[in-house]
Amino acid sequence: IRLTRRLADHQLPLQQVRESLSFNSLEQLEAEKRFTRQQQHNRQNQQALQSALQQLQTGQLQLHYQPKVDVQLNQVVGFEALVRLQTATGQLQGPWFIDIPERNQLCPLIDQWVVKQAQRDLAFAASQQLRPKISINLHPSSLQEQRIVQAISQLNQQYPGQLQLELLETAM
């Protein structure tokens, strides 16, 4: 009877240990699943970032200018610079890729490219005796980058009254 009672007394703690171990095992499995999902997400994000940066370097990004129309005057009063990606098949795609640099705090890289391209386009327009007004969209973090601020200042000096800055709405 004593042996049975001793075994019975230890059954409850053993059961609790078993339940605790199985609970920890389930917690561990869930933690491993979360970790694996996060790793996959990070890997996909890294691949997308590398692809976007490669497209920047290989010149597949383009600025396209959308006319801004004053409906009362019924005339074009300027142009908005829109970043587009030209695919290998020649198709143009919208700015779906912008969220990738944004998630990685690399918007100043895109914005610097936009400012340089706008400068080239304004120089070409000037060579044709044209003075278009263009607006470019910038991420607010880009205004903290000295090289971008200097490039914008230089652009304003070279082409006074032709450049308008807009802050990206998604960054607000």
PDB file of C-alpha atoms in Angstrom:
ATOM      1  CA  ILE A   1       0.000   0.000   0.000  1.00  0.00           C
ATOM      2  CA  ARG A   2       2.824   2.367   0.812  1.00  0.00           C
ATOM      3  CA  LEU A   3       4.435   1.723  -2.561  1.00  0.00           C
ATOM      4  CA  THR A   4       1.157   2.359  -4.358  1.00  0.00           C
ATOM      5  CA  ARG A   5       0.622   5.528  -2.362  1.00  0.00           C
ATOM      6  CA  ARG A   6       4.157   6.729  -3.163  1.00  0.00           C
ATOM      7  CA  LEU A   7       3.607   6.094  -6.854  1.00  0.00           C
ATOM      8  CA  ALA A   8       0.264   7.843  -6.697  1.00  0.00           C
ATOM      9  CA  ASP A   9       1.871  10.803  -4.916  1.00  0.00           C
ATOM     10  CA  HIS A  10       4.439  11.105  -7.691  1.00  0.00           C
ATOM     11  CA  GLN A  11       1.940  10.649 -10.513  1.00  0.00           C
ATOM     12  CA  LEU A  12       0.637  14.191 -10.248  1.00  0.00           C
ATOM     13  CA  PRO A  13       4.077  15.840 -10.432  1.00  0.00           C
ATOM     14  CA  LEU A  14       5.071  13.504 -13.282  1.00  0.00           C
ATOM     15  CA  GLN A  15       1.890  14.362 -15.141  1.00  0.00           C
ATOM     16  CA  GLN A  16       2.558  18.050 -14.585  1.00  0.00           C
ATOM     17  CA  VAL A  17       6.112  17.627 -15.895  1.00  0.00           C
ATOM     18  CA  ARG A  18       4.798  15.807 -18.979  1.00  0.00           C
ATOM     19  CA  GLU A  19       2.196  18.490 -19.621  1.00  0.00           C
ATOM     20  CA  SER A  20       4.800  21.176 -19.096  1.00  0.00           C
ATOM     21  CA  LEU A  21       7.186  19.501 -21.519  1.00  0.00           C
ATOM     22  CA  SER A  22       4.541  19.063 -24.181  1.00  0.00           C
ATOM     23  CA  PHE A  23       3.422  22.676 -23.698  1.00  0.00           C
ATOM     24  CA  ASN A  24       7.029  23.852 -24.067  1.00  0.00           C
ATOM     25  CA  SER A  25       7.415  21.679 -27.144  1.00  0.00           C
ATOM     26  CA  LEU A  26       4.345  23.289 -28.698  1.00  0.00           C
ATOM     27  CA  GLU A  27       5.618  26.730 -27.782  1.00  0.00           C
ATOM     28  CA  GLN A  28       8.976  25.876 -29.285  1.00  0.00           C
ATOM     29  CA  LEU A  29       7.354  24.618 -32.495  1.00  0.00           C
ATOM     30  CA  GLU A  30       5.334  27.831 -32.786  1.00  0.00           C
ATOM     31  CA  ALA A  31       8.429  29.915 -32.129  1.00  0.00           C
ATOM     32  CA  GLU A  32      10.316  27.991 -34.810  1.00  0.00           C
ATOM     33  CA  LYS A  33       7.459  28.505 -37.278  1.00  0.00           C
ATOM     34  CA  ARG A  34       7.441  32.260 -36.557  1.00  0.00           C
ATOM     35  CA  PHE A  35      11.211  32.397 -36.945  1.00  0.00           C
ATOM     36  CA  THR A  36      11.087  30.494 -40.243  1.00  0.00           C
ATOM     37  CA  ARG A  37       8.328  32.769 -41.596  1.00  0.00           C
ATOM     38  CA  GLN A  38      10.330  35.845 -40.586  1.00  0.00           C
ATOM     39  CA  GLN A  39      13.458  34.453 -42.239  1.00  0.00           C
ATOM     40  CA  GLN A  40      11.523  33.778 -45.457  1.00  0.00           C
ATOM     41  CA  HIS A  41      10.081  37.290 -45.360  1.00  0.00           C
ATOM     42  CA  ASN A  42      13.550  38.765 -44.791  1.00  0.00           C
ATOM     43  CA  ARG A  43      14.993  36.718 -47.655  1.00  0.00           C
ATOM     44  CA  GLN A  44      12.204  37.820 -50.023  1.00  0.00           C
ATOM     45  CA  ASN A  45      12.659  41.435 -48.944  1.00  0.00           C
ATOM     46  CA  GLN A  46      16.429  41.178 -49.515  1.00  0.00           C
ATOM     47  CA  GLN A  47      15.916  39.693 -52.992  1.00  0.00           C
ATOM     48  CA  ALA A  48      13.420  42.425 -53.890  1.00  0.00           C
ATOM     49  CA  LEU A  49      15.800  45.087 -52.608  1.00  0.00           C
ATOM     50  CA  GLN A  50      18.699  43.679 -54.624  1.00  0.00           C
ATOM     51  CA  SER A  51      16.518  43.569 -57.733  1.00  0.00           C
ATOM     52  CA  ALA A  52      15.364  47.184 -57.262  1.00  0.00           C
ATOM     53  CA  LEU A  53      18.939  48.371 -56.713  1.00  0.00           C
ATOM     54  CA  GLN A  54      20.137  46.483 -59.781  1.00  0.00           C
ATOM     55  CA  GLN A  55      17.388  48.072 -61.875  1.00  0.00           C
ATOM     56  CA  LEU A  56      18.491  51.470 -60.614  1.00  0.00           C
ATOM     57  CA  GLN A  57      22.099  50.778 -61.561  1.00  0.00           C
ATOM     58  CA  THR A  58      21.310  49.378 -65.006  1.00  0.00           C
ATOM     59  CA  GLY A  59      19.205  52.347 -66.014  1.00  0.00           C
ATOM     60  CA  GLN A  60      15.881  50.558 -66.161  1.00  0.00           C
ATOM     61  CA  LEU A  61      14.214  53.302 -64.126  1.00  0.00           C
ATOM     62  CA  GLN A  62      12.826  56.193 -66.097  1.00  0.00           C
ATOM     63  CA  LEU A  63      11.144  59.487 -65.390  1.00  0.00           C
ATOM     64  CA  HIS A  64       7.946  60.074 -67.305  1.00  0.00           C
ATOM     65  CA  TYR A  65       6.263  63.441 -67.234  1.00  0.00           C
ATOM     66  CA  GLN A  66       2.538  63.714 -66.703  1.00  0.00           C
ATOM     67  CA  PRO A  67       1.082  67.051 -67.792  1.00  0.00           C
ATOM     68  CA  LYS A  68      -0.499  69.252 -65.134  1.00  0.00           C
ATOM     69  CA  VAL A  69      -3.445  71.045 -66.667  1.00  0.00           C
ATOM     70  CA  ASP A  70      -5.158  74.197 -65.435  1.00  0.00           C
ATOM     71  CA  VAL A  71      -8.749  73.426 -66.387  1.00  0.00           C
ATOM     72  CA  GLN A  72      -9.833  77.079 -66.133  1.00  0.00           C
ATOM     73  CA  LEU A  73      -7.131  78.206 -68.542  1.00  0.00           C
ATOM     74  CA  ASN A  74      -7.353  74.983 -70.517  1.00  0.00           C
ATOM     75  CA  GLN A  75      -3.591  74.751 -70.818  1.00  0.00           C
ATOM     76  CA  VAL A  76      -0.650  72.741 -69.538  1.00  0.00           C
ATOM     77  CA  VAL A  77       0.998  74.581 -66.647  1.00  0.00           C
ATOM     78  CA  GLY A  78       3.684  72.042 -65.777  1.00  0.00           C
ATOM     79  CA  PHE A  79       4.630  68.415 -65.510  1.00  0.00           C
ATOM     80  CA  GLU A  80       4.859  65.910 -62.681  1.00  0.00           C
ATOM     81  CA  ALA A  81       7.827  63.559 -62.798  1.00  0.00           C
ATOM     82  CA  LEU A  82       6.743  59.941 -62.310  1.00  0.00           C
ATOM     83  CA  VAL A  83       9.213  57.125 -61.708  1.00  0.00           C
ATOM     84  CA  ARG A  84       8.580  54.121 -63.910  1.00  0.00           C
ATOM     85  CA  LEU A  85      10.363  50.836 -64.450  1.00  0.00           C
ATOM     86  CA  GLN A  86      10.954  49.482 -67.924  1.00  0.00           C
ATOM     87  CA  THR A  87      10.879  45.685 -67.900  1.00  0.00           C
ATOM     88  CA  ALA A  88      12.991  43.420 -70.100  1.00  0.00           C
ATOM     89  CA  THR A  89      10.000  43.119 -72.468  1.00  0.00           C
ATOM     90  CA  GLY A  90       9.814  46.910 -72.800  1.00  0.00           C
ATOM     91  CA  GLN A  91       6.665  47.352 -70.729  1.00  0.00           C
ATOM     92  CA  LEU A  92       6.447  50.229 -68.272  1.00  0.00           C
ATOM     93  CA  GLN A  93       5.340  49.516 -64.748  1.00  0.00           C
ATOM     94  CA  GLY A  94       4.202  51.865 -62.039  1.00  0.00           C
ATOM     95  CA  PRO A  95       6.077  52.562 -58.840  1.00  0.00           C
ATOM     96  CA  TRP A  96       5.316  49.235 -57.107  1.00  0.00           C
ATOM     97  CA  PHE A  97       9.006  48.969 -56.259  1.00  0.00           C
ATOM     98  CA  ILE A  98       9.133  52.182 -54.197  1.00  0.00           C
ATOM     99  CA  ASP A  99       7.952  50.420 -51.034  1.00  0.00           C
ATOM    100  CA  ILE A 100      11.061  48.208 -51.137  1.00  0.00           C
ATOM    101  CA  PRO A 101      13.585  51.041 -50.692  1.00  0.00           C
ATOM    102  CA  GLU A 102      11.149  52.727 -48.302  1.00  0.00           C
ATOM    103  CA  ARG A 103      11.077  49.668 -46.011  1.00  0.00           C
ATOM    104  CA  ASN A 104      14.879  49.659 -46.056  1.00  0.00           C
ATOM    105  CA  GLN A 105      15.343  53.409 -45.528  1.00  0.00           C
ATOM    106  CA  LEU A 106      16.859  53.808 -48.996  1.00  0.00           C
ATOM    107  CA  CYS A 107      14.475  56.393 -50.455  1.00  0.00           C
ATOM    108  CA  PRO A 108      17.245  59.009 -50.639  1.00  0.00           C
ATOM    109  CA  LEU A 109      18.958  56.749 -53.191  1.00  0.00           C
ATOM    110  CA  ILE A 110      15.901  56.866 -55.477  1.00  0.00           C
ATOM    111  CA  ASP A 111      15.355  60.572 -54.828  1.00  0.00           C
ATOM    112  CA  GLN A 112      18.958  61.410 -55.670  1.00  0.00           C
ATOM    113  CA  TRP A 113      18.517  59.606 -58.982  1.00  0.00           C
ATOM    114  CA  VAL A 114      15.250  61.501 -59.619  1.00  0.00           C
ATOM    115  CA  VAL A 115      16.908  64.869 -58.938  1.00  0.00           C
ATOM    116  CA  LYS A 116      19.835  64.046 -61.277  1.00  0.00           C
ATOM    117  CA  GLN A 117      17.492  62.861 -64.020  1.00  0.00           C
ATOM    118  CA  ALA A 118      15.304  65.955 -63.630  1.00  0.00           C
ATOM    119  CA  GLN A 119      18.446  68.072 -63.991  1.00  0.00           C
ATOM    120  CA  ARG A 120      19.376  66.271 -67.229  1.00  0.00           C
ATOM    121  CA  ASP A 121      15.829  66.672 -68.553  1.00  0.00           C
ATOM    122  CA  LEU A 122      15.707  70.380 -67.697  1.00  0.00           C
ATOM    123  CA  ALA A 123      19.087  70.866 -69.399  1.00  0.00           C
ATOM    124  CA  PHE A 124      17.750  69.159 -72.530  1.00  0.00           C
ATOM    125  CA  ALA A 125      14.603  71.308 -72.462  1.00  0.00           C
ATOM    126  CA  ALA A 126      16.739  74.448 -72.111  1.00  0.00           C
ATOM    127  CA  SER A 127      18.782  73.385 -75.140  1.00  0.00           C
ATOM    128  CA  GLN A 128      15.486  73.359 -77.076  1.00  0.00           C
ATOM    129  CA  GLN A 129      14.572  76.842 -75.745  1.00  0.00           C
ATOM    130  CA  LEU A 130      11.869  75.382 -73.503  1.00  0.00           C
ATOM    131  CA  ARG A 131      11.257  76.288 -69.857  1.00  0.00           C
ATOM    132  CA  PRO A 132       8.905  73.641 -68.452  1.00  0.00           C
ATOM    133  CA  LYS A 133       7.888  73.653 -64.818  1.00  0.00           C
ATOM    134  CA  ILE A 134       8.281  70.232 -63.288  1.00  0.00           C
ATOM    135  CA  SER A 135       7.415  68.827 -59.897  1.00  0.00           C
ATOM    136  CA  ILE A 136       9.237  65.938 -58.322  1.00  0.00           C
ATOM    137  CA  ASN A 137       8.111  63.784 -55.412  1.00  0.00           C
ATOM    138  CA  LEU A 138      10.578  63.282 -52.596  1.00  0.00           C
ATOM    139  CA  HIS A 139      10.535  61.226 -49.442  1.00  0.00           C
ATOM    140  CA  PRO A 140      10.831  63.479 -46.364  1.00  0.00           C
ATOM    141  CA  SER A 141      13.980  61.643 -45.235  1.00  0.00           C
ATOM    142  CA  SER A 142      15.711  62.819 -48.404  1.00  0.00           C
ATOM    143  CA  LEU A 143      15.552  66.397 -47.170  1.00  0.00           C
ATOM    144  CA  GLN A 144      17.957  65.367 -44.413  1.00  0.00           C
ATOM    145  CA  GLU A 145      20.559  64.323 -46.976  1.00  0.00           C
ATOM    146  CA  GLN A 146      22.977  67.194 -47.626  1.00  0.00           C
ATOM    147  CA  ARG A 147      23.908  66.038 -51.148  1.00  0.00           C
ATOM    148  CA  ILE A 148      20.250  65.986 -52.203  1.00  0.00           C
ATOM    149  CA  VAL A 149      19.523  69.387 -50.668  1.00  0.00           C
ATOM    150  CA  GLN A 150      22.579  70.806 -52.464  1.00  0.00           C
ATOM    151  CA  ALA A 151      21.520  69.260 -55.777  1.00  0.00           C
ATOM    152  CA  ILE A 152      18.016  70.740 -55.401  1.00  0.00           C
ATOM    153  CA  SER A 153      19.490  74.136 -54.543  1.00  0.00           C
ATOM    154  CA  GLN A 154      21.738  73.976 -57.610  1.00  0.00           C
ATOM    155  CA  LEU A 155      18.766  72.992 -59.776  1.00  0.00           C
ATOM    156  CA  ASN A 156      16.799  75.988 -58.492  1.00  0.00           C
ATOM    157  CA  GLN A 157      19.721  78.276 -59.316  1.00  0.00           C
ATOM    158  CA  GLN A 158      20.167  76.845 -62.815  1.00  0.00           C
ATOM    159  CA  TYR A 159      16.443  76.749 -63.611  1.00  0.00           C
ATOM    160  CA  PRO A 160      14.714  79.339 -61.399  1.00  0.00           C
ATOM    161  CA  GLY A 161      10.986  78.887 -61.016  1.00  0.00           C
ATOM    162  CA  GLN A 162      10.954  75.605 -62.925  1.00  0.00           C
ATOM    163  CA  LEU A 163      11.172  73.122 -60.047  1.00  0.00           C
ATOM    164  CA  GLN A 164       8.484  72.277 -57.536  1.00  0.00           C
ATOM    165  CA  LEU A 165       8.963  69.776 -54.717  1.00  0.00           C
ATOM    166  CA  GLU A 166       6.247  67.535 -53.335  1.00  0.00           C
ATOM    167  CA  LEU A 167       6.551  65.188 -50.392  1.00  0.00           C
ATOM    168  CA  LEU A 168       5.432  61.606 -50.901  1.00  0.00           C
ATOM    169  CA  GLU A 169       1.985  61.078 -49.431  1.00  0.00           C
ATOM    170  CA  THR A 170       2.799  57.530 -48.341  1.00  0.00           C
ATOM    171  CA  ALA A 171       5.518  58.843 -46.034  1.00  0.00           C
ATOM    172  CA  MET A 172       3.113  60.978 -44.027  1.00  0.00           C
TER     173      MET A 172
END
